[in-house]
Amino acid sequence: MDIIKEQDGSKLLIKIVGRLDTNSAPQLEEALFENTDGIEELVFDLAEMPYTSSAGLRVFLKAQKLMNQQGSMKVINTCADVMEVFEITGFSDIINIG
Amino acid sequence: MRFIKSLRNSLSFNIISSLIILLVVFSWIVTIIGYISFSKSLEKEYDEVTYGIAQTAATLVNGDHIDAYLNGQFMEEHDQSQQWMDTLCDKMDVSIIYVIKPDKDYKHFTSVFNSVNKDTGYTPWEIGYRRNTTNEEYAQKYEQVYLKKTDREKVMRTKDLDGAPPHITSILAINNAKGDVTALMCVQRPMTVLSEGRAPYITQVTLSVLLTVILVSYMAINYLRRQFINPIHKISQEADRFARENEISNTDMLQNISKINEIKTLATSISQMELDTLKYFDDMTAALSEKQRIDTELDVAAKIQAGAVPSDFPAYPERTEFDIYASMTPAKEVGGDFYDFFAVDDDHIALVMADVSGKGIPAALFMMVTKMLIKIKCTTTGGTPAEIIEFVNDRICSNNSADMFVTIWFGILELSTGKITCVNAGHDDPVIYRKGDTFNLCIQKHGLVVGAMEGVHYTQSVIQLQKGDKLFLYTDGVPEATDKNDTLFGCERMLRALHEVREQPPKQILEHVKQTVDDFVGEAPQFDDITMLCLEYYGAQEMEKTLHIEANNDKLDEVTDFVSAYLEQKQVSLKVQMQIALAVEEIFVNIANYAYQPGSGYADVKAHFENDVLTLIFEDSGVAYNPLAKKDPDITLPADERQIGGLGIFMTKKIMDDVAYDRKDDKNILTLKKKID
């Protein structure tokens, strides 16, 4: 899995390329939380993320909790399979999916 | 030099020069003969005249007084005779008339009378003048006459005359009253006509002959040129032109070329030959282009035929139950042999090996029909092998105008059991390899060849394949391959070749058999199509697969790959594969993270698919733990109140139809089930 980050002032875009599973989730977590200070708008682009397990959901939940305190968060370009996971787990209710 | 050489080789030069030589030789002979007869008649004339004069002169001499004259007696009488003789000499155009008395040896003589013509300028001999005989010829003639051996003699002198003209001398005897020879009368006359007339005669004859030769040659040459040489030259030029241009000439130059039948025939023949040659060229060109067209069509036909039988190998890479390989080598461009195999349904593969009587295009067409009939019948209404072959037989018989037939071995292999139900319609017995044993002919009941008789019933046989067994099908092209000594390859060699590579996969087995046949046949031409098929049965597809693996997150990919491969084989959709992968990850990560903490251990993952239901079983020997006992997370809470844990098991339960926990033999056993459509 690869992570592409694009920061524009207080706006941070994170693009995830590849499967987000137990083994790759820690990598995302590390990359995400190394510079979230002052970020007010966090966007995940999931166009090229075909799969996520609960380990990935855990990172999204953690990010959502953080952003609830300092701004807003949304995920975009979610594929159908991942969307299904979000729906099963009720994440579609708590995450802004654009 | 080249010009002379070509002249010497030219027809006209040869004919004309031969003709001239012939004419010259002929005229030369005519001239010689004319000359000889001319001389002979003149000589005879001279001889007769001279003899007559000599006879007359002889009457003037008194033979009784010869010796007396020489002694000086009767001189009046001598002078009288001398006077008459002189007159005769002048009048008769005689050179000399002389009477001599030769000595006994005839080498000398004594003159008695001697008259000389005034015109000659000679000086007459006195009586009693002695002289040597002129030459040996005279001496001999004198003797002949003197001894009365002949009445008269003549001497002709045309050579060695010391300036004198050619002359003839007649010699007669002068007798006394008693009849004894007392002297010789000799009359010499010049042969002026002979010497003077000869040259003009020769000139005239030669000139006229030459003229005749030239005239005749000229006429003959003209005639020959017109009638023979020019026509032949024209014919030869025309033949030469045709040889270079290979085109019919525009002008009818060979028409009315000569009146001579042979030349007319030759010209007609050449014209006809030109037409025939061009026609032959056209025919040849047409035949060649026709052959080229047929070759191209045959080539296409060969490609169609080769494309009609499955030839992409491995044919069923996704099937784990068997491996199959087949090859077809027609003797001509297209053949009557064929093999075929195709899936009847998920669990059945049809196998065909057939050989149409005859070879080439008819056999190939027949083959295509047979192949199509079998496949269409199999894949539409289906049926047992016997029913299928009976159907094919009836169809072929109802429309078999060419009286061809086909031998077929047809079998249907049930992949889940290894059972082959087959029919043998007059085909060679198949060969079976039993794992660990050797290849053996499998003798079965044979039915009638297909296409021979309508309504025939066929009997089925069953061959049971076990795991690792092989089936080898072939046409008679293999055992009946022939080397240059007409020795058959035979079944024994075929079985031996198969045995040599019995452990090899089907492709290698066929390649080895083909190579062995090729080596055996050597330079001899291939008479029959060589077609083979080999199938190896790996056994029924395994229903269950197990992965024994260390329970560690690092092994996650291996576990998901294992499950994915199994699902792939079961042709489960990608979407469902993704869902199941999620469940597998959640369960395996759970075991890896909690079962053996703080140590490590193993987990077994079992996949099972039956009746459209997928069962996944996870087993570990770690601490007893039932993940299902935990309460589901509340997914309605807002984010800030949500718990991080418990989502994995929750999702698994959502994805799978059934999730059950069991603790047995100190193992945690989690069973997941899902129905796959």
CSV table of C-alpha atoms in Angstrom, one decimal, chain B residues 269-534:
chain,number,residue,atom,x,y,z
B,269,SER,CA,4.9,-29.5,-89.6
B,270,ILE,CA,6.8,-26.5,-88.4
B,271,SER,CA,3.7,-24.3,-88.4
B,272,GLN,CA,1.7,-27.0,-86.7
B,273,MET,CA,4.5,-27.5,-84.2
B,274,GLU,CA,4.5,-23.8,-83.4
B,275,LEU,CA,0.8,-23.9,-82.7
B,276,ASP,CA,1.1,-27.1,-80.7
B,277,THR,CA,4.0,-25.7,-78.7
B,278,LEU,CA,2.1,-22.5,-77.9
B,279,LYS,CA,-1.0,-24.5,-77.0
B,280,TYR,CA,1.2,-26.7,-74.8
B,281,PHE,CA,2.6,-23.6,-73.1
B,282,ASP,CA,-0.8,-22.3,-72.5
B,283,ASP,CA,-2.0,-25.6,-71.2
B,284,MET,CA,1.1,-25.9,-69.0
B,285,THR,CA,0.6,-22.3,-67.6
B,286,ALA,CA,-3.1,-23.0,-67.0
B,287,ALA,CA,-2.2,-26.3,-65.3
B,288,LEU,CA,0.5,-24.6,-63.2
B,289,SER,CA,-1.8,-21.8,-62.0
B,290,GLU,CA,-4.5,-24.4,-61.4
B,291,LYS,CA,-2.1,-26.4,-59.3
B,292,GLN,CA,-1.1,-23.2,-57.5
B,293,ARG,CA,-4.7,-22.4,-56.7
B,294,ILE,CA,-5.3,-26.0,-55.5
B,295,ASP,CA,-2.1,-25.8,-53.4
B,296,THR,CA,-3.4,-22.5,-51.8
B,297,GLU,CA,-6.8,-24.0,-51.2
B,298,LEU,CA,-5.2,-27.1,-49.7
B,299,ASP,CA,-3.1,-24.9,-47.5
B,300,VAL,CA,-6.2,-23.1,-46.3
B,301,ALA,CA,-8.0,-26.4,-45.9
B,302,ALA,CA,-5.1,-27.8,-43.8
B,303,LYS,CA,-5.3,-24.7,-41.6
B,304,ILE,CA,-9.1,-25.1,-41.3
B,305,GLN,CA,-8.7,-28.7,-40.4
B,306,ALA,CA,-5.9,-28.0,-37.9
B,307,GLY,CA,-8.1,-25.3,-36.4
B,308,ALA,CA,-11.1,-27.6,-36.2
B,309,VAL,CA,-9.5,-29.8,-33.5
B,310,PRO,CA,-8.5,-28.3,-30.2
B,311,SER,CA,-4.8,-27.4,-30.4
B,312,ASP,CA,-4.2,-24.9,-27.6
B,313,PHE,CA,-2.4,-26.6,-24.9
B,314,PRO,CA,-2.7,-26.8,-22.0
B,315,ALA,CA,-6.3,-27.1,-22.9
B,316,TYR,CA,-7.8,-26.9,-19.4
B,317,PRO,CA,-5.2,-25.1,-17.2
B,318,GLU,CA,-7.8,-24.6,-14.5
B,319,ARG,CA,-8.8,-28.2,-14.2
B,320,THR,CA,-6.9,-30.1,-11.6
B,321,GLU,CA,-8.4,-33.5,-12.4
B,322,PHE,CA,-6.5,-34.2,-15.6
B,323,ASP,CA,-4.0,-33.2,-18.2
B,324,ILE,CA,-4.5,-33.8,-21.9
B,325,TYR,CA,-2.4,-33.5,-25.0
B,326,ALA,CA,-3.0,-34.5,-28.6
B,327,SER,CA,-1.3,-34.2,-32.0
B,328,MET,CA,-2.2,-34.7,-35.6
B,329,THR,CA,0.2,-35.1,-38.5
B,330,PRO,CA,-1.6,-35.6,-41.8
B,331,ALA,CA,0.3,-37.6,-44.5
B,332,LYS,CA,-1.1,-35.3,-47.2
B,333,GLU,CA,-1.9,-31.6,-46.7
B,334,VAL,CA,-5.2,-32.6,-45.1
B,335,GLY,CA,-6.1,-35.9,-43.6
B,336,GLY,CA,-8.9,-38.1,-42.5
B,337,ASP,CA,-7.7,-38.7,-39.0
B,338,PHE,CA,-9.0,-36.6,-36.2
B,339,TYR,CA,-9.1,-36.3,-32.4
B,340,ASP,CA,-11.3,-34.2,-30.4
B,341,PHE,CA,-12.1,-33.5,-26.8
B,342,PHE,CA,-14.5,-31.1,-25.2
B,343,ALA,CA,-16.3,-30.5,-21.9
B,344,VAL,CA,-19.8,-32.0,-21.9
B,345,ASP,CA,-20.5,-30.4,-18.6
B,346,ASP,CA,-18.5,-29.5,-15.5
B,347,ASP,CA,-17.8,-33.2,-14.6
B,348,HIS,CA,-17.6,-34.8,-18.0
B,349,ILE,CA,-15.1,-34.6,-20.8
B,350,ALA,CA,-15.7,-36.2,-24.2
B,351,LEU,CA,-12.8,-37.9,-25.9
B,352,VAL,CA,-12.8,-38.8,-29.6
B,353,MET,CA,-10.2,-40.5,-31.8
B,354,ALA,CA,-11.3,-41.4,-35.3
B,355,ASP,CA,-9.9,-42.4,-38.7
B,356,VAL,CA,-11.8,-41.9,-41.9
B,357,SER,CA,-11.2,-44.4,-44.7
B,358,GLY,CA,-9.0,-42.9,-47.4
B,359,LYS,CA,-7.0,-39.8,-47.3
B,360,GLY,CA,-6.9,-36.3,-48.7
B,361,ILE,CA,-9.8,-33.9,-49.3
B,362,PRO,CA,-12.7,-36.4,-49.3
B,363,ALA,CA,-11.5,-37.9,-46.0
B,364,ALA,CA,-11.0,-34.4,-44.6
B,365,LEU,CA,-14.6,-33.4,-45.5
B,366,PHE,CA,-16.0,-36.6,-44.1
B,367,MET,CA,-13.9,-36.0,-41.0
B,368,MET,CA,-15.3,-32.6,-40.5
B,369,VAL,CA,-18.9,-33.8,-40.8
B,370,THR,CA,-18.3,-36.7,-38.3
B,371,LYS,CA,-16.5,-34.4,-35.8
B,372,MET,CA,-19.4,-31.9,-36.0
B,373,LEU,CA,-22.1,-34.5,-35.6
B,374,ILE,CA,-20.4,-36.0,-32.5
B,375,LYS,CA,-19.9,-32.6,-30.8
B,376,ILE,CA,-23.3,-31.2,-31.7
B,377,LYS,CA,-25.1,-34.3,-30.5
B,378,CYS,CA,-23.0,-34.4,-27.3
B,379,THR,CA,-23.5,-30.7,-26.4
B,380,THR,CA,-27.2,-30.4,-27.3
B,381,THR,CA,-29.4,-33.3,-26.6
B,382,GLY,CA,-26.5,-35.4,-25.1
B,383,GLY,CA,-26.8,-39.1,-24.4
B,384,THR,CA,-24.7,-42.1,-23.6
B,385,PRO,CA,-21.7,-42.7,-25.8
B,386,ALA,CA,-23.5,-45.6,-27.5
B,387,GLU,CA,-26.5,-43.3,-28.2
B,388,ILE,CA,-24.3,-40.6,-29.6
B,389,ILE,CA,-22.4,-43.0,-31.9
B,390,GLU,CA,-25.6,-44.6,-33.0
B,391,PHE,CA,-27.0,-41.1,-33.9
B,392,VAL,CA,-23.8,-40.2,-35.8
B,393,ASN,CA,-23.9,-43.5,-37.6
B,394,ASP,CA,-27.5,-43.1,-38.7
B,395,ARG,CA,-26.9,-39.6,-39.9
B,396,ILE,CA,-23.8,-40.5,-41.9
B,397,CYS,CA,-25.4,-43.6,-43.4
B,398,SER,CA,-28.5,-41.6,-44.5
B,399,ASN,CA,-26.3,-39.4,-46.7
B,400,ASN,CA,-23.2,-41.4,-47.5
B,401,SER,CA,-23.0,-41.3,-51.3
B,402,ALA,CA,-19.2,-41.8,-51.3
B,403,ASP,CA,-19.5,-45.1,-49.4
B,404,MET,CA,-16.9,-43.9,-46.9
B,405,PHE,CA,-16.7,-45.0,-43.4
B,406,VAL,CA,-14.9,-43.9,-40.2
B,407,THR,CA,-13.6,-45.9,-37.2
B,408,ILE,CA,-14.2,-44.1,-34.0
B,409,TRP,CA,-13.2,-44.6,-30.4
B,410,PHE,CA,-15.5,-42.4,-28.3
B,411,GLY,CA,-15.5,-42.0,-24.6
B,412,ILE,CA,-16.9,-39.8,-21.9
B,413,LEU,CA,-14.7,-39.4,-18.8
B,414,GLU,CA,-16.4,-38.6,-15.5
B,415,LEU,CA,-13.9,-36.4,-13.8
B,416,SER,CA,-15.2,-36.9,-10.3
B,417,THR,CA,-14.9,-40.7,-10.5
B,418,GLY,CA,-12.3,-41.4,-13.3
B,419,LYS,CA,-14.9,-43.6,-15.0
B,420,ILE,CA,-14.7,-43.6,-18.8
B,421,THR,CA,-17.8,-44.9,-20.6
B,422,CYS,CA,-16.8,-45.7,-24.2
B,423,VAL,CA,-17.7,-47.1,-27.5
B,424,ASN,CA,-15.3,-48.6,-30.0
B,425,ALA,CA,-16.6,-48.5,-33.6
B,426,GLY,CA,-14.0,-50.5,-35.4
B,427,HIS,CA,-11.1,-48.4,-34.0
B,428,ASP,CA,-7.7,-49.5,-32.6
B,429,ASP,CA,-7.8,-50.6,-29.0
B,430,PRO,CA,-6.8,-47.8,-26.6
B,431,VAL,CA,-3.7,-48.2,-24.4
B,432,ILE,CA,-4.0,-47.7,-20.6
B,433,TYR,CA,-1.2,-47.0,-18.2
B,434,ARG,CA,-1.8,-48.1,-14.6
B,435,LYS,CA,0.3,-46.0,-12.2
B,436,GLY,CA,3.4,-48.0,-11.2
B,437,ASP,CA,2.7,-50.6,-13.9
B,438,THR,CA,3.2,-50.3,-17.6
B,439,PHE,CA,1.2,-49.4,-20.8
B,440,ASN,CA,-1.1,-52.2,-22.0
B,441,LEU,CA,-3.7,-52.5,-24.7
B,442,CYS,CA,-7.2,-52.3,-23.4
B,443,ILE,CA,-9.0,-54.9,-25.5
B,444,GLN,CA,-12.7,-54.0,-25.7
B,445,LYS,CA,-15.7,-55.1,-27.6
B,446,HIS,CA,-15.6,-53.6,-31.1
B,447,GLY,CA,-18.7,-52.4,-33.0
B,448,LEU,CA,-19.1,-51.9,-36.7
B,449,VAL,CA,-17.3,-48.9,-38.3
B,450,VAL,CA,-19.5,-45.8,-38.5
B,451,GLY,CA,-21.1,-45.2,-41.9
B,452,ALA,CA,-21.3,-48.8,-43.0
B,453,MET,CA,-24.9,-49.7,-42.1
B,454,GLU,CA,-27.8,-47.8,-40.7
B,455,GLY,CA,-29.4,-48.8,-37.4
B,456,VAL,CA,-26.4,-50.5,-35.9
B,457,HIS,CA,-26.4,-50.8,-32.1
B,458,TYR,CA,-23.2,-50.2,-30.2
B,459,THR,CA,-22.1,-51.7,-26.9
B,460,GLN,CA,-20.5,-49.6,-24.3
B,461,SER,CA,-17.5,-50.5,-22.2
B,462,VAL,CA,-16.2,-49.0,-19.0
B,463,ILE,CA,-12.6,-48.1,-18.2
B,464,GLN,CA,-12.0,-47.1,-14.6
B,465,LEU,CA,-9.1,-44.7,-14.2
B,466,GLN,CA,-7.3,-44.3,-10.9
B,467,LYS,CA,-5.2,-41.4,-9.8
B,468,GLY,CA,-2.1,-41.2,-12.0
B,469,ASP,CA,-3.4,-43.5,-14.7
B,470,LYS,CA,-3.0,-42.5,-18.3
B,471,LEU,CA,-5.1,-43.2,-21.5
B,472,PHE,CA,-3.4,-43.2,-24.9
B,473,LEU,CA,-5.5,-43.1,-28.0
B,474,TYR,CA,-4.1,-43.3,-31.5
B,475,THR,CA,-4.9,-44.1,-35.2
B,476,ASP,CA,-3.5,-46.9,-37.2
B,477,GLY,CA,-0.9,-44.5,-38.6
B,478,VAL,CA,1.2,-45.2,-35.5
B,479,PRO,CA,1.4,-49.0,-35.5
B,480,GLU,CA,1.3,-49.1,-39.3
B,481,ALA,CA,4.1,-46.6,-39.9
B,482,THR,CA,6.5,-48.3,-42.3
B,483,ASP,CA,10.2,-48.0,-42.8
B,484,LYS,CA,12.0,-48.3,-46.1
B,485,ASN,CA,12.1,-52.1,-45.8
B,486,ASP,CA,8.3,-52.2,-45.4
B,487,THR,CA,8.6,-53.3,-41.8
B,488,LEU,CA,5.7,-52.1,-39.7
B,489,PHE,CA,6.3,-50.1,-36.5
B,490,GLY,CA,3.8,-52.3,-34.8
B,491,CYS,CA,2.1,-52.3,-31.4
B,492,GLU,CA,5.1,-53.7,-29.6
B,493,ARG,CA,7.3,-50.8,-30.5
B,494,MET,CA,4.6,-48.4,-29.7
B,495,LEU,CA,4.1,-49.9,-26.2
B,496,ARG,CA,7.8,-49.9,-25.6
B,497,ALA,CA,8.1,-46.2,-26.7
B,498,LEU,CA,5.2,-45.4,-24.3
B,499,HIS,CA,6.8,-47.4,-21.5
B,500,GLU,CA,10.1,-45.5,-21.9
B,501,VAL,CA,8.4,-42.2,-20.9
B,502,ARG,CA,5.6,-43.6,-18.7
B,503,GLU,CA,6.2,-41.2,-15.9
B,504,GLN,CA,6.2,-38.1,-18.2
B,505,PRO,CA,3.2,-35.8,-18.7
B,506,PRO,CA,1.0,-36.4,-21.8
B,507,LYS,CA,2.8,-33.8,-24.0
B,508,GLN,CA,6.2,-35.4,-23.5
B,509,ILE,CA,4.8,-38.9,-24.1
B,510,LEU,CA,3.3,-37.9,-27.4
B,511,GLU,CA,6.5,-36.2,-28.5
B,512,HIS,CA,8.5,-39.2,-27.6
B,513,VAL,CA,6.2,-41.6,-29.5
B,514,LYS,CA,6.2,-39.3,-32.6
B,515,GLN,CA,10.0,-39.1,-32.4
B,516,THR,CA,10.3,-42.8,-32.1
B,517,VAL,CA,8.0,-43.4,-35.1
B,518,ASP,CA,10.0,-40.8,-37.1
B,519,ASP,CA,13.3,-42.4,-36.3
B,520,PHE,CA,11.9,-45.8,-37.2
B,521,VAL,CA,10.4,-44.6,-40.5
B,522,GLY,CA,13.6,-42.7,-41.5
B,523,GLU,CA,13.6,-41.6,-45.1
B,524,ALA,CA,10.5,-43.6,-46.1
B,525,PRO,CA,7.5,-41.4,-47.0
B,526,GLN,CA,4.6,-41.1,-44.5
B,527,PHE,CA,1.7,-43.1,-45.9
B,528,ASP,CA,-0.9,-42.5,-43.3
B,529,ASP,CA,-2.0,-39.8,-40.9
B,530,ILE,CA,-0.5,-40.0,-37.5
B,531,THR,CA,-2.8,-38.9,-34.7
B,532,MET,CA,-2.4,-39.4,-31.0
B,533,LEU,CA,-4.1,-38.3,-27.8
B,534,CYS,CA,-2.9,-38.8,-24.2
